[in-house]
Coordinates of C-alpha atoms and ligand atoms in Angstrom, one line a residue:
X290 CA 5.8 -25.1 4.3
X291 CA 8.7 -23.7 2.8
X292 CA 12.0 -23.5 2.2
X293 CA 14.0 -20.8 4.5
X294 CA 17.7 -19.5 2.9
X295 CA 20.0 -17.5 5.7
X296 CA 22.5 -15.5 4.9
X297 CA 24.3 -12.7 6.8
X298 CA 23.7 -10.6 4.7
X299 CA 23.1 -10.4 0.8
X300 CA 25.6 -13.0 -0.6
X301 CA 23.3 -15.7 -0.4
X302 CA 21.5 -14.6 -2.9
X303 CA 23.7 -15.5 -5.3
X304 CA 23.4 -19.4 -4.4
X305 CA 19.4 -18.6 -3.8
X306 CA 18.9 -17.2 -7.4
X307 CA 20.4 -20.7 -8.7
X308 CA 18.4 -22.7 -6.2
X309 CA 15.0 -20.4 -7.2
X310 CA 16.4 -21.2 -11.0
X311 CA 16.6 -25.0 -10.4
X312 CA 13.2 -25.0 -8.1
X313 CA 10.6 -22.1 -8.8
X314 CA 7.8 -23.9 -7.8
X315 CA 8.8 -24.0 -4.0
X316 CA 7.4 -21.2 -1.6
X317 CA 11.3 -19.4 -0.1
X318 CA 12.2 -16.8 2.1
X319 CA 15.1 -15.2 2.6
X320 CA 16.5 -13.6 5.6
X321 CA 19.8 -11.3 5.5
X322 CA 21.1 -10.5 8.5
X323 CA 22.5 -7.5 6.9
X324 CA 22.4 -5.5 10.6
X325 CA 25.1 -8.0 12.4
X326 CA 27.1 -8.4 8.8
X327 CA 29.8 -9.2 8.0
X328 CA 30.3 -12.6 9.7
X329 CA 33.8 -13.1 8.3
X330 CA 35.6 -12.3 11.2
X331 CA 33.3 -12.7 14.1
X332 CA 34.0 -15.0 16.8
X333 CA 32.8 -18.0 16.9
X334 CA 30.4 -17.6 19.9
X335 CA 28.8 -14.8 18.2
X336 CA 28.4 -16.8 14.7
X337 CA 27.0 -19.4 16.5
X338 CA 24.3 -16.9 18.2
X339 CA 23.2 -15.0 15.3
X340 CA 22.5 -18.1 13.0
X341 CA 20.6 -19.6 15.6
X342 CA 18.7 -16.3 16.1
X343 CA 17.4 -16.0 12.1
X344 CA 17.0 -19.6 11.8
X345 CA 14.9 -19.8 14.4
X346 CA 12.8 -16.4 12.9
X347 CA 12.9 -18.9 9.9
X348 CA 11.3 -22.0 11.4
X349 CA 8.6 -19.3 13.3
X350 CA 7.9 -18.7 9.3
X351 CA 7.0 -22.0 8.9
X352 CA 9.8 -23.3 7.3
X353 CA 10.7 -26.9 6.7
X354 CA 13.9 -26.6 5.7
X355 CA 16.9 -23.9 6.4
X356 CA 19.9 -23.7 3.8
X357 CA 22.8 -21.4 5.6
X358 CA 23.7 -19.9 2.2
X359 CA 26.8 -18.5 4.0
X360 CA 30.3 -20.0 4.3
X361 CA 31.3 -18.4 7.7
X362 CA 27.6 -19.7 9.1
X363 CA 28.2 -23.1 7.8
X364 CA 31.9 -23.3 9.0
X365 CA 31.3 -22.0 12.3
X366 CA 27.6 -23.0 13.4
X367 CA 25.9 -25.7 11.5
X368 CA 27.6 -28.8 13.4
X369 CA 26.5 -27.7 16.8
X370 CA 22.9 -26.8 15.4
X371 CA 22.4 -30.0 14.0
X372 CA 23.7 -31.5 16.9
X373 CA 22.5 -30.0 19.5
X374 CA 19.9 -27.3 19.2
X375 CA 17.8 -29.2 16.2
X376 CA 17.3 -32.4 17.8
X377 CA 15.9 -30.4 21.0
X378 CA 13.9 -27.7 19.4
X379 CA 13.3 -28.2 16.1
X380 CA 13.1 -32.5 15.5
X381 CA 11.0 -32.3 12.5
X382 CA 12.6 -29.2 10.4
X383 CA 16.0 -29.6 8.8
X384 CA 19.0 -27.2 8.2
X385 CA 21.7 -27.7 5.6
X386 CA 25.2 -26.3 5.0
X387 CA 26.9 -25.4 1.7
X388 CA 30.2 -26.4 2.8
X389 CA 29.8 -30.4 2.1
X390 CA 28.8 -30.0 -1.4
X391 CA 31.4 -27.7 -2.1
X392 CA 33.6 -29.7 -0.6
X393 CA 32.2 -32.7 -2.7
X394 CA 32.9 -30.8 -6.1
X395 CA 36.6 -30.6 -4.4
X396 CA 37.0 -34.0 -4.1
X397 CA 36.2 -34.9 -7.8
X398 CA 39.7 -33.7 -9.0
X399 CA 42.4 -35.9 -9.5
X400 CA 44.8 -36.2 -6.6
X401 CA 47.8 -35.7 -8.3
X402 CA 46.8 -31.7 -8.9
X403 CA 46.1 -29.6 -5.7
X404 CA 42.4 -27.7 -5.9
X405 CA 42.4 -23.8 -3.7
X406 CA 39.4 -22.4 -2.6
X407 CA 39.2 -18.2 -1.6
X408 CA 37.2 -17.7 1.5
X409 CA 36.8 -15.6 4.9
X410 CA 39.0 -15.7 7.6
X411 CA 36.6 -17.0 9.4
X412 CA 35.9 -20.1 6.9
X413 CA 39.4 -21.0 6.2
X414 CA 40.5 -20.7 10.7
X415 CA 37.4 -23.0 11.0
X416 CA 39.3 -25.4 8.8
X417 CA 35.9 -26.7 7.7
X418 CA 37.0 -27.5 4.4
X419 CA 40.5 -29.4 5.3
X420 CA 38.1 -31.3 7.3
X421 CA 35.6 -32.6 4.7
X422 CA 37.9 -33.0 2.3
X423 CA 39.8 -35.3 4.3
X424 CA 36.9 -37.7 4.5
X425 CA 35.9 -37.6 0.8
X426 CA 39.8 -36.9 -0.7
X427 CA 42.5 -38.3 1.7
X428 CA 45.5 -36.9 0.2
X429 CA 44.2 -34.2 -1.7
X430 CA 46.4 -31.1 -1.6
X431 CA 44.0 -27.8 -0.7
X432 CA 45.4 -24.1 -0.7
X433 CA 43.2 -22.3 1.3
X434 CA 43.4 -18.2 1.2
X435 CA 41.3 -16.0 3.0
X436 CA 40.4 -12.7 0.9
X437 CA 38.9 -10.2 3.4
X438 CA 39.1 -7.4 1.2
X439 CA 36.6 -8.8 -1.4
X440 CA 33.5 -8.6 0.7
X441 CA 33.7 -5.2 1.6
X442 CA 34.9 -4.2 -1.9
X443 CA 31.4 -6.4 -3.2
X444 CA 29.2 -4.6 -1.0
X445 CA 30.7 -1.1 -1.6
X446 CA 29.7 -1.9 -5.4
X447 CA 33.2 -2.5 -6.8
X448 CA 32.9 -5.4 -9.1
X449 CA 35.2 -4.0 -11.5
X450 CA 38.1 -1.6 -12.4
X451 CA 41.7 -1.1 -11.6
X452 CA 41.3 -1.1 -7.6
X453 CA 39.4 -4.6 -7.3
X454 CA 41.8 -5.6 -10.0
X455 CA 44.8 -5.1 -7.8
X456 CA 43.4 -7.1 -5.0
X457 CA 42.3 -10.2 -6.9
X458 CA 45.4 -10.0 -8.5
X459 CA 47.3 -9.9 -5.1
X460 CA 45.4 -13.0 -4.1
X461 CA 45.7 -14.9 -6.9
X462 CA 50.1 -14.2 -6.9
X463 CA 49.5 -15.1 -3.5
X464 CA 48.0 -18.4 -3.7
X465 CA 50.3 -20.0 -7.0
X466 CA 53.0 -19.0 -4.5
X467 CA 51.9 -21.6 -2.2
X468 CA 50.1 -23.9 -4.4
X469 CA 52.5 -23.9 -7.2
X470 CA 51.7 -24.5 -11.2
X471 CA 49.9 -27.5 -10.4
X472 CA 46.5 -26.1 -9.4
X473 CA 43.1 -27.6 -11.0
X474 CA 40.4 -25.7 -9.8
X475 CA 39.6 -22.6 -7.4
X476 CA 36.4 -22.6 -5.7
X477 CA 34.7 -20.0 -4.7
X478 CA 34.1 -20.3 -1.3
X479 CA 32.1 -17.0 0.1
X480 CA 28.9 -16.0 -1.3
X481 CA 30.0 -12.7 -2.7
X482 CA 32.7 -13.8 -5.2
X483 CA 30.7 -15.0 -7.7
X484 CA 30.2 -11.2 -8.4
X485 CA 33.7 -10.4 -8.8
X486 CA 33.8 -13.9 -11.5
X487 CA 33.8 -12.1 -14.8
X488 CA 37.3 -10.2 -13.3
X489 CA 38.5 -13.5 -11.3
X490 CA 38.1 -15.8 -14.7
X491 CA 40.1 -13.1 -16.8
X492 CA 42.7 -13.4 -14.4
X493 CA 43.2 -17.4 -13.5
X494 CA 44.3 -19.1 -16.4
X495 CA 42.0 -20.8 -18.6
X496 CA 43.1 -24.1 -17.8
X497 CA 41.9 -24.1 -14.0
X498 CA 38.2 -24.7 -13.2
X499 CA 36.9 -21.5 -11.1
X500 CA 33.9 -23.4 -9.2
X501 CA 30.9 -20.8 -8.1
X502 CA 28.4 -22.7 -5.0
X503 CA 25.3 -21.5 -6.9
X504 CA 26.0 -24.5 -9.2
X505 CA 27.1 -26.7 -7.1
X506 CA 24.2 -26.3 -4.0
X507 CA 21.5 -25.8 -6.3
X508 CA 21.8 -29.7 -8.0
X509 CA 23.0 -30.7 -4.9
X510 CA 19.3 -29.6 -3.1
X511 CA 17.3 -31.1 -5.9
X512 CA 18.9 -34.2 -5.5
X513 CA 18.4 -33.9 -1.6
X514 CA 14.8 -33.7 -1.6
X515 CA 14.6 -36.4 -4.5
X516 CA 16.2 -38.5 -1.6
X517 CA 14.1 -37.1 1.2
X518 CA 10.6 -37.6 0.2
X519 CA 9.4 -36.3 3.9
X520 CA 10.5 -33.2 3.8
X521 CA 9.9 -33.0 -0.5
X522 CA 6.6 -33.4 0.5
X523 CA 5.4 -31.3 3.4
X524 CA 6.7 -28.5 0.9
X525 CA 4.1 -26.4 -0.3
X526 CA 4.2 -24.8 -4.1
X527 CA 3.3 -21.6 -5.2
X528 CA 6.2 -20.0 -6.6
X529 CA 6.4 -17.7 -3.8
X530 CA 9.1 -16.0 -2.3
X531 CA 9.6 -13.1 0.5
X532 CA 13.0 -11.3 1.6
X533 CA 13.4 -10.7 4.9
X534 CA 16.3 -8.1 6.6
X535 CA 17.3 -7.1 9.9
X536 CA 18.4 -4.0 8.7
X537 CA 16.9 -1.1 6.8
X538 CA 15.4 -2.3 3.3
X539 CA 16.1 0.4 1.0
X540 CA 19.7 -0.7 1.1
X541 CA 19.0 -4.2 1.1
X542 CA 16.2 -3.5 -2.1
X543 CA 19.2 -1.8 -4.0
X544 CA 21.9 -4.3 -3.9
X545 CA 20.2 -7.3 -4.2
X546 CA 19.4 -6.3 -7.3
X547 CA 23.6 -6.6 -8.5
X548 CA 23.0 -10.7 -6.4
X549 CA 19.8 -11.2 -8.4
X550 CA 19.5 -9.1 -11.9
X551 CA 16.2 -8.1 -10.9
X552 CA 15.2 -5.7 -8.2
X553 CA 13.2 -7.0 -4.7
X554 CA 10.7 -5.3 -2.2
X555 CA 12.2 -6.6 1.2
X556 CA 10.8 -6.8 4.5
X557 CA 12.4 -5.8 8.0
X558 CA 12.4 -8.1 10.5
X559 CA 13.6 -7.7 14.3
X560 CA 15.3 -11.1 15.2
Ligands
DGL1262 N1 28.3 -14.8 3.5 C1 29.7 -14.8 4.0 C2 30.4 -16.1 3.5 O1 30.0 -16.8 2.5 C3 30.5 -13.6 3.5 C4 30.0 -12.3 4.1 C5 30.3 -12.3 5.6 O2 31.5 -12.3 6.0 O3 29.4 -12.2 6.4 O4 31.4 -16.5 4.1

């Protein structure tokens, strides 16, 4: 069986190259739902709809284990599918989240600095990561900013120059205005920013850790199925993988190439 990554579109592929780094002898495939994207600012209904639409495509391609590679789709979905519609349908598959371990590599910093993470709208209303951190990090301070303009910027191939400039820059004023000079570490929490980091890192000073999920959900996984021997070991291993898109594939062929360095022949798919 193998291992199914869901995203709404391409940014997971920036957390499935490090997972494919940490694990390539695992079979994967990866569905964007590139036709309903973006999920940023979608109710939560709808969210909750679509995941469970492409992971259920992704079970139906025999896959053992689901990791929603998206922020929004994590925030907004994964509780109720774990609680509700995996236990019914699904009882032997899993799906995981990428909020939790994010949220985990939070916690780690000390309390008397405050930690900000840059997100959707979607993510930071969900309050998702307020939430978790309040179980691991009681009295950690978090600045939460949602960046709507970077997805949109990402996917229009603007990664850098004087216009993306502006708006990280705007963002950035925007969150040491409410964080202060105290600020330890920004996390990256939507799966396109790790695009924009080369621009983001010249701008935060070199003091604060910028965290990118790639490196914190691929470790996270291995150490996941190192504690989950059951699923570990229904996982078959070729070294495969297949790209799946509910929209056309020449676009989705052309910018994954900017998410992955290398370019992909994807499939379309009608969820
Ligand atoms: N994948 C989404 C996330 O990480 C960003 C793109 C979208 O809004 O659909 O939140």
């Amino acid at each position: 069986m193998r291992i199914g990554i869901f995203d709404s579109g391409f940014g997971g592929l920036s957390i499935y190259r490090s997972i494919r780094a940490r694990l390539p002898q695992y079979d994967y495939v990866y569905l964007g739902d590139n036709a309903r994207t973006p999920y940023g600012n979608r109710s939560f209904d709808a969210i909750y709809r679509f995941s469970k639409e492409c992971i259920d495509h992704l079970f139906a391609q025999d896959c053992k284990l689901v990791i929603i590679a998206c922020n929004t789709a994590s925030a907004k979905a994964l509780r109720t599918l774990q609680q509700k519609a995996m236990p019914a349908e699904h009882p032997d598959r899993k799906v995981l989240g990428i909020i939790r371990p994010s949220a985990e590599a939070l916690a780690d910093y000390p309390r008397d600095r405050s930690v900000a993470l840059w997100a959707t709208e979607g993510t930071v209303k969900s309050g998702s990561f307020p939430m978790e951190l309040e179980k691991l990090a009681p009295g950690l301070r978090l600045i939460q900013k949602a960046c709507p303009l970077l997805v949109p910027l990402v996917e229009a191939g603007e990664l850098s120059g004087a216009g993306i400039d502006h708006y990280l820059g705007k963002y950035w004023r925007e969150t040491v205005a409410e964080g202060g000079q105290d600020i330890g570490a920004l996390l990256l929490a939507c799966t396109h920013y790790p695009l924009l980091y080369p621009r983001i890192r010249a701008l935060v000073p070199p003091e604060i850790d910028i965290l990118v999920q790639g490196d914190i959900v691929a470790p996270s996984l291995v150490d996941y199925l190192a504690r989950h021997p059951e699923v570990e070991g229904a996982l078959s291993r070729n070294g495969s993988q297949r790209f799946l898109t509910t929209d056309q594939t020449e676009g989705f062929d052309r910018l994954s190439e900017a998410f992955l360095g290398h370019p992909v022949a994807s499939e379309k798919v009608e969820i």
